[in-house]
Amino acid sequence: MLREVWPFVDAHHRAGRPVVLARLIGRDGPGSRPLGATMAVSGDGTWRGSLSGGCVEGIVLDAARAVLAGAAPHVTAVAPGEHLMPWEDAPACAGELRVLITPAPPEPVHSAITAALAEDRPLAVRVGLHPPYPWSTAPTVGQLPDEEPAFTEQLAARPRLVLVGATDLAAVLATLAQPLHRKVTVLDPRPDHVASGAFPDTAEVVRDWPDEWITHHPLAARDAVVTLSHDPRIDDRALRAALAGPAAYIAALGSRTTHAGRLQRLADAPGLDRLTGPAGLDLGGASLAESALSVLAELIAVDNGRSGRRLRDGNLPIRAATVATNTARAESGVGEPGLAAP
């Protein structure tokens, strides 16, 4: 998706280097990446992103570098394994991919995408699928100019992850949440905790009582709250405020004994059945990173309506049928909307 490669695109744009995008706009079989998956290839030879997880990237790189060298932008069909010898087995992701290879959007579209991602504003981005492959943006898909055929991606505002308690575990959670495209806010009323300097620049660290902050910053359905302070005076206030709203994942760190006491204290709180505790999946880890991974893994599972059990023990598609944070589609019959999963 554009969000995944945009830091790379923007850095090369600011350095004055050309960038070509290769975008997955259609597929007639299973695959490991959703429609809208994007590779960005710079004029200095470096690149980011993938369209298939490895099956076709070499072929796409050659095509993108040809456009950088002056070839015309185009839509091309790529089949994983098309360069194999007759006796070699084809890869599992054997469906034909349809890929749009075109220069990265010029101004003012580039700046519109950069600003929307930086400010967490929704933005619809459309590129035509016929020469000259025009780009356009608008706050919503319905406000985009008509362009058929075209490929459209709706960039959504990032869901928020609210961490209550400016602890060492919160610092690791905030760091690991960055590539998950979560907007992290750390809340703690204790001045020494918020001044620790342990948190990444990408996290917002606020000295405030969590219930008061949540009241002034209402949570959305895809937001999440995890309490980490181990202080009931702080955590309980946060949980009461969060349970009163629509946040999908509300969890509390602590042992089973601690959680039993927590449930007794919060027995009169509406929505208490939505509270998860102890937070996290049963990974058996003990380090800060392992604990943070356990919590984030459970958050991802809840976000996608999954159980979090081992893949080998299930029979659902490996990837969820929808991409929650972005929607991308090809219009006028070019490609199939959604995500095909093996």
Coordinates of C-alpha atoms in Angstrom, one line a residue, residues 5-300:
V5 CA 6.5 2.8 0.9
W6 CA 5.7 6.5 1.3
P7 CA 8.6 7.4 3.6
F8 CA 11.0 6.0 1.0
V9 CA 9.1 7.8 -1.8
D10 CA 9.1 11.1 0.0
A11 CA 12.8 11.0 1.0
H12 CA 13.9 10.5 -2.6
H13 CA 11.4 13.1 -3.8
R14 CA 13.0 15.6 -1.4
A15 CA 16.4 14.6 -2.6
G16 CA 15.4 15.2 -6.2
R17 CA 15.6 11.6 -7.3
P18 CA 13.0 10.0 -9.6
V19 CA 10.9 7.2 -8.2
V20 CA 8.7 4.7 -10.1
L21 CA 5.9 2.9 -8.4
A22 CA 4.8 -0.7 -9.3
R23 CA 1.3 -1.3 -7.9
L24 CA -0.7 -4.5 -7.8
I25 CA -4.0 -3.7 -9.4
G26 CA -5.4 -7.1 -10.2
R27 CA -4.8 -10.8 -9.8
D28 CA -6.6 -14.0 -11.0
G29 CA -5.4 -16.3 -8.3
P30 CA -4.2 -16.5 -4.7
G31 CA -1.4 -14.3 -3.5
S32 CA 0.3 -13.1 -0.4
R33 CA -0.2 -9.4 -0.8
P34 CA -3.4 -7.3 -1.1
L35 CA -4.5 -5.2 -4.1
G36 CA -2.7 -1.9 -3.7
A37 CA 0.5 -3.5 -2.7
T38 CA 3.3 -1.3 -3.9
M39 CA 7.0 -1.4 -4.8
A40 CA 8.9 1.9 -5.0
V41 CA 12.1 2.0 -7.1
S42 CA 14.4 4.9 -6.9
G43 CA 16.7 6.3 -9.6
D44 CA 19.7 5.5 -7.3
G45 CA 18.9 1.7 -7.6
T46 CA 17.4 1.2 -4.2
W47 CA 13.8 0.0 -3.6
R48 CA 11.2 -0.8 -1.0
G49 CA 8.0 -2.8 -0.8
S50 CA 6.7 -6.0 -2.5
L51 CA 3.9 -7.3 -4.7
S52 CA 4.0 -11.0 -4.0
G53 CA 6.4 -11.5 -1.1
G54 CA 9.2 -12.5 -3.4
C55 CA 7.8 -14.4 -6.4
V56 CA 7.8 -11.6 -9.0
E57 CA 9.9 -8.8 -7.5
G58 CA 12.9 -9.4 -9.8
I59 CA 10.7 -9.1 -12.9
V60 CA 8.9 -6.0 -11.6
L61 CA 12.3 -4.4 -10.7
D62 CA 13.5 -4.8 -14.3
A63 CA 10.2 -3.2 -15.6
A64 CA 10.4 -0.3 -13.1
R65 CA 14.0 0.4 -13.9
A66 CA 13.2 0.5 -17.6
V67 CA 10.6 3.2 -16.9
L68 CA 13.2 5.1 -14.9
A69 CA 15.5 4.8 -18.0
G70 CA 12.8 6.3 -20.2
A71 CA 10.4 3.5 -21.2
A72 CA 6.7 4.5 -21.2
P73 CA 4.6 3.8 -18.1
H74 CA 2.3 0.9 -18.6
V75 CA 0.1 -1.9 -17.2
T76 CA 1.7 -5.3 -17.5
A77 CA 0.8 -8.9 -16.7
V78 CA 3.3 -10.8 -14.5
A79 CA 3.1 -14.5 -13.8
P80 CA 5.2 -15.9 -10.9
G81 CA 7.5 -18.5 -12.2
E82 CA 7.3 -17.5 -15.8
H83 CA 11.0 -17.7 -16.2
L84 CA 11.4 -21.1 -14.7
M85 CA 12.7 -24.0 -16.7
P86 CA 10.2 -26.6 -17.9
W87 CA 11.2 -29.1 -15.2
E88 CA 11.0 -26.7 -12.3
D89 CA 7.9 -26.5 -10.1
A90 CA 5.9 -23.3 -10.2
P91 CA 5.6 -21.3 -6.9
A92 CA 2.4 -21.6 -4.9
C93 CA 1.4 -18.1 -5.8
A94 CA 0.9 -18.9 -9.5
G95 CA -1.9 -16.6 -10.5
E96 CA -1.3 -13.8 -13.0
L97 CA -0.7 -10.4 -11.5
R98 CA -1.7 -7.1 -13.2
V99 CA 0.8 -4.4 -12.3
L100 CA 0.7 -0.7 -13.0
I101 CA 4.2 0.7 -13.5
T102 CA 4.3 4.5 -13.5
P103 CA 6.3 7.4 -12.0
A104 CA 5.4 8.4 -8.5
P105 CA 2.7 11.1 -8.4
P106 CA 3.9 14.6 -9.1
E107 CA 2.9 17.8 -7.2
P108 CA 0.4 18.7 -5.9
V109 CA -0.6 15.0 -5.4
H110 CA 2.7 14.1 -3.7
S111 CA 2.3 16.8 -1.1
A112 CA -1.4 15.9 -0.6
I113 CA -0.4 12.3 0.2
T114 CA 2.5 13.4 2.4
A115 CA 0.3 15.8 4.4
A116 CA -2.6 13.3 4.8
L117 CA -0.3 10.6 6.2
A118 CA 1.5 13.1 8.5
E119 CA -1.7 14.5 9.9
D120 CA -3.7 11.3 10.0
R121 CA -6.3 12.6 7.7
P122 CA -8.3 10.2 5.3
L123 CA -7.4 10.7 1.7
A124 CA -8.7 9.0 -1.5
V125 CA -6.0 8.6 -4.2
R126 CA -6.8 7.7 -7.7
V127 CA -4.6 7.0 -10.7
G128 CA -5.9 6.4 -14.2
L129 CA -5.1 3.2 -16.0
H130 CA -4.7 4.7 -19.5
P131 CA -2.0 7.1 -20.6
P132 CA -1.1 9.6 -19.4
Y133 CA -2.0 7.8 -16.1
P134 CA -3.3 10.9 -14.3
W135 CA -3.3 11.1 -10.5
S136 CA -5.9 12.8 -8.3
T137 CA -6.8 13.1 -4.6
A138 CA -9.8 14.1 -2.6
P139 CA -11.0 13.7 1.0
T140 CA -13.4 10.9 0.0
V141 CA -13.7 8.6 -3.0
G142 CA -17.0 10.2 -3.9
Q143 CA -15.3 13.6 -4.3
L144 CA -12.7 12.2 -6.8
P145 CA -13.0 13.3 -10.4
D146 CA -14.3 10.6 -12.8
E147 CA -11.6 8.5 -14.4
E148 CA -12.3 5.2 -15.9
P149 CA -10.6 2.8 -15.9
A150 CA -8.7 3.7 -12.7
F151 CA -7.2 2.4 -9.5
T152 CA -8.3 3.9 -6.2
E153 CA -6.9 3.6 -2.8
Q154 CA -8.5 5.1 0.3
L155 CA -5.9 6.0 2.9
A156 CA -7.5 5.8 6.3
A157 CA -6.5 7.6 9.4
R158 CA -4.4 5.3 11.7
P159 CA -6.2 3.7 14.6
R160 CA -5.0 4.9 18.0
L161 CA -3.2 2.7 20.5
V162 CA -3.5 4.3 24.0
L163 CA -1.0 3.0 26.5
V164 CA -1.8 3.9 30.1
G165 CA 1.3 4.0 32.2
A166 CA 4.6 5.4 31.0
T167 CA 6.5 2.2 31.8
D168 CA 9.4 0.4 30.2
L169 CA 7.0 -2.0 28.6
A170 CA 5.0 0.9 27.2
A171 CA 8.1 2.2 25.6
V172 CA 8.7 -1.2 23.8
L173 CA 5.1 -1.4 22.8
A174 CA 5.2 2.1 21.3
T175 CA 8.3 1.2 19.3
L176 CA 6.9 -2.1 18.0
A177 CA 3.5 -0.5 17.1
Q178 CA 5.1 2.0 14.7
P179 CA 5.4 -0.4 11.7
L180 CA 1.8 -1.6 12.5
H181 CA 0.6 1.9 11.6
R182 CA -0.9 2.7 14.9
K183 CA -0.9 6.2 16.3
V184 CA 0.5 5.7 19.9
T185 CA -0.5 7.9 22.8
V186 CA 1.1 7.2 26.2
L187 CA -0.9 8.6 29.2
D188 CA 0.4 8.9 32.8
P189 CA -0.3 11.5 35.5
R190 CA 3.1 11.0 37.1
P191 CA 5.7 13.6 36.1
D192 CA 8.8 11.5 36.6
H193 CA 7.3 8.7 34.4
V194 CA 6.4 10.9 31.4
A195 CA 9.9 12.5 31.6
S196 CA 11.8 9.3 31.3
G197 CA 12.9 9.9 27.7
A198 CA 12.4 6.2 26.9
F199 CA 9.7 6.7 24.2
P200 CA 10.3 6.9 20.5
D201 CA 9.6 10.2 18.8
T202 CA 6.7 8.7 17.0
A203 CA 4.7 8.3 20.3
E204 CA 2.8 11.1 21.9
V205 CA 3.5 11.2 25.6
V206 CA 1.0 13.1 27.7
R207 CA 0.9 13.8 31.4
D208 CA -2.7 13.5 32.3
W209 CA -5.2 11.3 34.1
P210 CA -6.3 8.8 31.4
D211 CA -10.1 9.1 32.0
E212 CA -9.9 12.9 31.6
W213 CA -7.8 12.6 28.4
I214 CA -10.2 10.0 27.0
T215 CA -13.2 12.2 27.7
H216 CA -11.6 15.0 25.7
H217 CA -10.3 12.6 23.0
P218 CA -13.2 10.1 22.3
L219 CA -12.0 6.8 21.1
A220 CA -13.2 5.2 17.8
A221 CA -14.2 1.6 17.1
R222 CA -10.8 0.5 15.8
D223 CA -8.8 2.2 18.6
A224 CA -7.3 0.2 21.5
V225 CA -6.4 0.8 25.1
V226 CA -3.9 -1.2 27.2
T227 CA -3.3 -0.4 30.9
L228 CA 0.2 -0.9 32.1
S229 CA 0.8 1.2 35.2
H230 CA 0.1 -1.6 37.8
D231 CA -1.6 1.2 39.8
P232 CA -5.3 0.7 40.2
R233 CA -5.8 4.4 40.8
I234 CA -4.6 5.0 37.3
D235 CA -5.6 1.9 35.4
D236 CA -9.1 1.6 36.8
R237 CA -10.0 5.1 35.8
A238 CA -8.7 4.4 32.3
L239 CA -10.7 1.2 31.9
R240 CA -14.0 2.7 33.1
A241 CA -13.6 5.5 30.5
A242 CA -12.6 3.2 27.7
L243 CA -15.4 0.7 28.4
A244 CA -17.9 3.5 28.1
G245 CA -16.8 4.0 24.4
P246 CA -16.6 1.8 21.3
A247 CA -12.9 0.8 21.3
A248 CA -12.6 -2.7 20.0
Y249 CA -9.6 -3.8 22.2
I250 CA -9.5 -2.9 25.8
A251 CA -6.9 -4.8 27.8
A252 CA -5.1 -4.8 31.2
L253 CA -1.7 -6.1 32.0
G254 CA -1.3 -8.2 35.2
S255 CA -1.6 -11.7 36.6
R256 CA -4.8 -13.7 36.8
T257 CA -5.1 -13.0 40.5
T258 CA -4.6 -9.2 39.8
H259 CA -7.2 -9.4 37.1
A260 CA -9.7 -11.1 39.4
G261 CA -9.4 -8.3 41.9
R262 CA -9.7 -5.8 39.0
L263 CA -13.0 -7.3 37.9
Q264 CA -14.4 -7.0 41.4
R265 CA -13.5 -3.4 41.6
L266 CA -15.0 -2.7 38.2
A267 CA -18.1 -4.9 38.7
D268 CA -20.5 -2.0 38.2
A269 CA -18.8 -0.8 35.0
P270 CA -20.9 -1.1 31.8
G271 CA -19.3 -3.2 29.1
L272 CA -17.0 -5.1 31.5
D273 CA -17.4 -8.2 29.4
R274 CA -15.3 -6.5 26.7
L275 CA -12.3 -6.2 29.0
T276 CA -9.4 -8.5 28.2
G277 CA -7.2 -9.6 31.0
P278 CA -4.5 -10.7 31.4
A279 CA -3.6 -8.9 28.2
G280 CA -1.9 -10.8 25.4
L281 CA -1.6 -14.2 23.7
D282 CA -0.1 -17.2 25.5
L283 CA 3.4 -17.0 24.0
G284 CA 5.2 -17.9 27.2
G285 CA 7.7 -15.0 26.8
A286 CA 9.3 -13.1 29.7
S287 CA 11.3 -10.2 28.2
L288 CA 9.8 -6.8 27.6
A289 CA 9.9 -7.4 23.8
E290 CA 8.2 -10.8 24.1
S291 CA 5.5 -9.3 26.4
A292 CA 5.0 -6.5 24.0
L293 CA 4.7 -8.9 21.1
S294 CA 2.2 -10.9 23.0
V295 CA -0.1 -7.9 23.5
L296 CA 0.2 -6.6 19.9
A297 CA -0.4 -10.1 18.5
E298 CA -3.7 -10.3 20.4
L299 CA -4.6 -6.8 19.3
I300 CA -4.0 -7.8 15.6

